[in-house]
Amino acid sequence: MRKTSYGLAVLCLSALLAACGGSPSKESTGEYIDDSVITTKVKSAFVQDKVVDAVEVKVDTFKGNVQLSGFADSQSEIERAAQIAAKVPGVKSVRNDLRLKPAAQ
């Protein structure tokens, strides 16, 4: 009986610890809030900048990694957006997926 109880306790503890393990693809509530703050700060910095059109740039943040997407009028705007995002506190990396707007025909 004692071996069975001990084995059951070990099994329950193992299951509990496995359930507590973090998943690299999910965020905790704190990380989600931190990422929301980073996204807001990046967008705010774009609004204050005269080169980057904040309306055309989408900002997503996951675990401190910022992804920029959308369209820009020039290569310098694309580069400037990445520079601004990288300077925001809490940003670990910037993935710049901005594209040049197609030329009007």
mmCIF file with all atom_site columns, C-alpha atoms in Angstrom:
data_model
loop_
_atom_site.group_PDB
_atom_site.id
_atom_site.type_symbol
_atom_site.label_atom_id
_atom_site.label_alt_id
_atom_site.label_comp_id
_atom_site.label_asym_id
_atom_site.label_entity_id
_atom_site.label_seq_id
_atom_site.pdbx_PDB_ins_code
_atom_site.Cartn_x
_atom_site.Cartn_y
_atom_site.Cartn_z
_atom_site.occupancy
_atom_site.B_iso_or_equiv
_atom_site.pdbx_formal_charge
_atom_site.auth_seq_id
_atom_site.auth_comp_id
_atom_site.auth_asym_id
_atom_site.auth_atom_id
_atom_site.pdbx_PDB_model_num
ATOM 1   C CA . MET A 1 1   ? 0.000  0.000  0.000   1.00 0.00 ? 1   MET A CA 1
ATOM 2   C CA . ARG A 1 2   ? 2.815  2.377  0.886   1.00 0.00 ? 2   ARG A CA 1
ATOM 3   C CA . LYS A 1 3   ? 4.549  1.798  -2.498  1.00 0.00 ? 3   LYS A CA 1
ATOM 4   C CA . THR A 1 4   ? 1.289  2.480  -4.327  1.00 0.00 ? 4   THR A CA 1
ATOM 5   C CA . SER A 1 5   ? 0.731  5.741  -2.440  1.00 0.00 ? 5   SER A CA 1
ATOM 6   C CA . TYR A 1 6   ? 4.326  6.824  -3.069  1.00 0.00 ? 6   TYR A CA 1
ATOM 7   C CA . GLY A 1 7   ? 4.050  5.964  -6.778  1.00 0.00 ? 7   GLY A CA 1
ATOM 8   C CA . LEU A 1 8   ? 0.758  7.831  -7.058  1.00 0.00 ? 8   LEU A CA 1
ATOM 9   C CA . ALA A 1 9   ? 2.260  10.884 -5.324  1.00 0.00 ? 9   ALA A CA 1
ATOM 10  C CA . VAL A 1 10  ? 5.239  10.879 -7.716  1.00 0.00 ? 10  VAL A CA 1
ATOM 11  C CA . LEU A 1 11  ? 2.910  10.527 -10.701 1.00 0.00 ? 11  LEU A CA 1
ATOM 12  C CA . CYS A 1 12  ? 0.725  13.437 -9.536  1.00 0.00 ? 12  CYS A CA 1
ATOM 13  C CA . LEU A 1 13  ? 3.767  15.611 -8.852  1.00 0.00 ? 13  LEU A CA 1
ATOM 14  C CA . SER A 1 14  ? 5.165  14.830 -12.313 1.00 0.00 ? 14  SER A CA 1
ATOM 15  C CA . ALA A 1 15  ? 1.872  15.733 -13.967 1.00 0.00 ? 15  ALA A CA 1
ATOM 16  C CA . LEU A 1 16  ? 1.656  18.957 -11.967 1.00 0.00 ? 16  LEU A CA 1
ATOM 17  C CA . LEU A 1 17  ? 5.190  20.005 -12.894 1.00 0.00 ? 17  LEU A CA 1
ATOM 18  C CA . ALA A 1 18  ? 4.606  19.187 -16.558 1.00 0.00 ? 18  ALA A CA 1
ATOM 19  C CA . ALA A 1 19  ? 1.482  21.355 -16.566 1.00 0.00 ? 19  ALA A CA 1
ATOM 20  C CA . CYS A 1 20  ? 3.438  24.266 -15.077 1.00 0.00 ? 20  CYS A CA 1
ATOM 21  C CA . GLY A 1 21  ? 6.087  24.176 -17.775 1.00 0.00 ? 21  GLY A CA 1
ATOM 22  C CA . GLY A 1 22  ? 6.052  27.243 -19.989 1.00 0.00 ? 22  GLY A CA 1
ATOM 23  C CA . SER A 1 23  ? 5.346  27.046 -23.671 1.00 0.00 ? 23  SER A CA 1
ATOM 24  C CA . PRO A 1 24  ? 7.592  29.133 -25.927 1.00 0.00 ? 24  PRO A CA 1
ATOM 25  C CA . SER A 1 25  ? 4.649  29.908 -28.201 1.00 0.00 ? 25  SER A CA 1
ATOM 26  C CA . LYS A 1 26  ? 2.405  31.387 -25.487 1.00 0.00 ? 26  LYS A CA 1
ATOM 27  C CA . GLU A 1 27  ? 2.742  34.525 -23.411 1.00 0.00 ? 27  GLU A CA 1
ATOM 28  C CA . SER A 1 28  ? 1.993  34.984 -19.757 1.00 0.00 ? 28  SER A CA 1
ATOM 29  C CA . THR A 1 29  ? -0.362 37.779 -18.770 1.00 0.00 ? 29  THR A CA 1
ATOM 30  C CA . GLY A 1 30  ? 2.606  39.907 -17.716 1.00 0.00 ? 30  GLY A CA 1
ATOM 31  C CA . GLU A 1 31  ? 4.381  39.365 -21.037 1.00 0.00 ? 31  GLU A CA 1
ATOM 32  C CA . TYR A 1 32  ? 1.204  40.252 -22.925 1.00 0.00 ? 32  TYR A CA 1
ATOM 33  C CA . ILE A 1 33  ? 0.900  43.512 -21.005 1.00 0.00 ? 33  ILE A CA 1
ATOM 34  C CA . ASP A 1 34  ? 4.602  44.285 -21.514 1.00 0.00 ? 34  ASP A CA 1
ATOM 35  C CA . ASP A 1 35  ? 4.233  43.654 -25.248 1.00 0.00 ? 35  ASP A CA 1
ATOM 36  C CA . SER A 1 36  ? 1.174  45.906 -25.415 1.00 0.00 ? 36  SER A CA 1
ATOM 37  C CA . VAL A 1 37  ? 3.146  48.691 -23.745 1.00 0.00 ? 37  VAL A CA 1
ATOM 38  C CA . ILE A 1 38  ? 6.044  48.228 -26.189 1.00 0.00 ? 38  ILE A CA 1
ATOM 39  C CA . THR A 1 39  ? 3.669  48.305 -29.169 1.00 0.00 ? 39  THR A CA 1
ATOM 40  C CA . THR A 1 40  ? 2.063  51.502 -27.873 1.00 0.00 ? 40  THR A CA 1
ATOM 41  C CA . LYS A 1 41  ? 5.446  53.159 -27.308 1.00 0.00 ? 41  LYS A CA 1
ATOM 42  C CA . VAL A 1 42  ? 6.642  52.249 -30.813 1.00 0.00 ? 42  VAL A CA 1
ATOM 43  C CA . LYS A 1 43  ? 3.443  53.600 -32.409 1.00 0.00 ? 43  LYS A CA 1
ATOM 44  C CA . SER A 1 44  ? 3.701  56.754 -30.302 1.00 0.00 ? 44  SER A CA 1
ATOM 45  C CA . ALA A 1 45  ? 7.294  57.274 -31.437 1.00 0.00 ? 45  ALA A CA 1
ATOM 46  C CA . PHE A 1 46  ? 6.154  56.900 -35.059 1.00 0.00 ? 46  PHE A CA 1
ATOM 47  C CA . VAL A 1 47  ? 3.447  59.542 -34.538 1.00 0.00 ? 47  VAL A CA 1
ATOM 48  C CA . GLN A 1 48  ? 6.038  61.977 -33.184 1.00 0.00 ? 48  GLN A CA 1
ATOM 49  C CA . ASP A 1 49  ? 8.450  61.335 -36.068 1.00 0.00 ? 49  ASP A CA 1
ATOM 50  C CA . LYS A 1 50  ? 8.175  63.433 -39.224 1.00 0.00 ? 50  LYS A CA 1
ATOM 51  C CA . VAL A 1 51  ? 9.505  60.710 -41.554 1.00 0.00 ? 51  VAL A CA 1
ATOM 52  C CA . VAL A 1 52  ? 7.464  57.635 -40.592 1.00 0.00 ? 52  VAL A CA 1
ATOM 53  C CA . ASP A 1 53  ? 3.744  57.515 -41.455 1.00 0.00 ? 53  ASP A CA 1
ATOM 54  C CA . ALA A 1 54  ? 2.318  55.844 -38.333 1.00 0.00 ? 54  ALA A CA 1
ATOM 55  C CA . VAL A 1 55  ? -0.983 55.079 -40.068 1.00 0.00 ? 55  VAL A CA 1
ATOM 56  C CA . GLU A 1 56  ? 0.718  52.914 -42.706 1.00 0.00 ? 56  GLU A CA 1
ATOM 57  C CA . VAL A 1 57  ? 2.880  50.881 -40.292 1.00 0.00 ? 57  VAL A CA 1
ATOM 58  C CA . LYS A 1 58  ? 1.474  47.944 -38.324 1.00 0.00 ? 58  LYS A CA 1
ATOM 59  C CA . VAL A 1 59  ? 3.355  47.012 -35.151 1.00 0.00 ? 59  VAL A CA 1
ATOM 60  C CA . ASP A 1 60  ? 3.144  43.572 -33.524 1.00 0.00 ? 60  ASP A CA 1
ATOM 61  C CA . THR A 1 61  ? 5.133  42.567 -30.450 1.00 0.00 ? 61  THR A CA 1
ATOM 62  C CA . PHE A 1 62  ? 5.695  39.066 -29.068 1.00 0.00 ? 62  PHE A CA 1
ATOM 63  C CA . LYS A 1 63  ? 7.966  38.571 -26.061 1.00 0.00 ? 63  LYS A CA 1
ATOM 64  C CA . GLY A 1 64  ? 9.752  41.849 -26.781 1.00 0.00 ? 64  GLY A CA 1
ATOM 65  C CA . ASN A 1 65  ? 10.351 41.051 -30.445 1.00 0.00 ? 65  ASN A CA 1
ATOM 66  C CA . VAL A 1 66  ? 8.786  43.720 -32.653 1.00 0.00 ? 66  VAL A CA 1
ATOM 67  C CA . GLN A 1 67  ? 7.560  43.090 -36.193 1.00 0.00 ? 67  GLN A CA 1
ATOM 68  C CA . LEU A 1 68  ? 6.855  46.013 -38.498 1.00 0.00 ? 68  LEU A CA 1
ATOM 69  C CA . SER A 1 69  ? 4.644  45.510 -41.540 1.00 0.00 ? 69  SER A CA 1
ATOM 70  C CA . GLY A 1 70  ? 2.789  47.682 -44.004 1.00 0.00 ? 70  GLY A CA 1
ATOM 71  C CA . PHE A 1 71  ? 3.903  50.175 -46.615 1.00 0.00 ? 71  PHE A CA 1
ATOM 72  C CA . ALA A 1 72  ? 6.295  53.111 -46.776 1.00 0.00 ? 72  ALA A CA 1
ATOM 73  C CA . ASP A 1 73  ? 6.924  55.861 -49.319 1.00 0.00 ? 73  ASP A CA 1
ATOM 74  C CA . SER A 1 74  ? 10.711 55.442 -49.352 1.00 0.00 ? 74  SER A CA 1
ATOM 75  C CA . GLN A 1 75  ? 13.575 53.202 -48.322 1.00 0.00 ? 75  GLN A CA 1
ATOM 76  C CA . SER A 1 76  ? 14.668 55.855 -45.830 1.00 0.00 ? 76  SER A CA 1
ATOM 77  C CA . GLU A 1 77  ? 11.249 55.658 -44.148 1.00 0.00 ? 77  GLU A CA 1
ATOM 78  C CA . ILE A 1 78  ? 11.611 51.865 -43.874 1.00 0.00 ? 78  ILE A CA 1
ATOM 79  C CA . GLU A 1 79  ? 15.052 52.222 -42.294 1.00 0.00 ? 79  GLU A CA 1
ATOM 80  C CA . ARG A 1 80  ? 13.931 55.033 -39.982 1.00 0.00 ? 80  ARG A CA 1
ATOM 81  C CA . ALA A 1 81  ? 11.005 52.960 -38.686 1.00 0.00 ? 81  ALA A CA 1
ATOM 82  C CA . ALA A 1 82  ? 13.360 50.131 -37.705 1.00 0.00 ? 82  ALA A CA 1
ATOM 83  C CA . GLN A 1 83  ? 15.741 52.564 -35.996 1.00 0.00 ? 83  GLN A CA 1
ATOM 84  C CA . ILE A 1 84  ? 12.928 54.138 -33.986 1.00 0.00 ? 84  ILE A CA 1
ATOM 85  C CA . ALA A 1 85  ? 11.493 50.772 -32.915 1.00 0.00 ? 85  ALA A CA 1
ATOM 86  C CA . ALA A 1 86  ? 14.914 49.468 -31.855 1.00 0.00 ? 86  ALA A CA 1
ATOM 87  C CA . LYS A 1 87  ? 15.397 52.431 -29.491 1.00 0.00 ? 87  LYS A CA 1
ATOM 88  C CA . VAL A 1 88  ? 12.196 51.775 -27.528 1.00 0.00 ? 88  VAL A CA 1
ATOM 89  C CA . PRO A 1 89  ? 12.945 50.335 -24.067 1.00 0.00 ? 89  PRO A CA 1
ATOM 90  C CA . GLY A 1 90  ? 12.078 46.634 -23.822 1.00 0.00 ? 90  GLY A CA 1
ATOM 91  C CA . VAL A 1 91  ? 12.531 45.878 -27.525 1.00 0.00 ? 91  VAL A CA 1
ATOM 92  C CA . LYS A 1 92  ? 14.752 42.808 -27.959 1.00 0.00 ? 92  LYS A CA 1
ATOM 93  C CA . SER A 1 93  ? 14.744 42.711 -31.751 1.00 0.00 ? 93  SER A CA 1
ATOM 94  C CA . VAL A 1 94  ? 13.040 44.301 -34.748 1.00 0.00 ? 94  VAL A CA 1
ATOM 95  C CA . ARG A 1 95  ? 11.864 42.403 -37.803 1.00 0.00 ? 95  ARG A CA 1
ATOM 96  C CA . ASN A 1 96  ? 11.251 44.944 -40.524 1.00 0.00 ? 96  ASN A CA 1
ATOM 97  C CA . ASP A 1 97  ? 8.762  43.633 -43.097 1.00 0.00 ? 97  ASP A CA 1
ATOM 98  C CA . LEU A 1 98  ? 7.824  47.085 -44.417 1.00 0.00 ? 98  LEU A CA 1
ATOM 99  C CA . ARG A 1 99  ? 7.527  47.311 -48.198 1.00 0.00 ? 99  ARG A CA 1
ATOM 100 C CA . LEU A 1 100 ? 7.691  50.221 -50.589 1.00 0.00 ? 100 LEU A CA 1
ATOM 101 C CA . LYS A 1 101 ? 4.330  51.420 -51.850 1.00 0.00 ? 101 LYS A CA 1
ATOM 102 C CA . PRO A 1 102 ? 3.768  50.458 -55.475 1.00 0.00 ? 102 PRO A CA 1
ATOM 103 C CA . ALA A 1 103 ? 4.382  53.315 -57.887 1.00 0.00 ? 103 ALA A CA 1
ATOM 104 C CA . ALA A 1 104 ? 1.178  55.024 -59.031 1.00 0.00 ? 104 ALA A CA 1
ATOM 105 C CA . GLN A 1 105 ? 0.416  54.389 -62.665 1.00 0.00 ? 105 GLN A CA 1
#
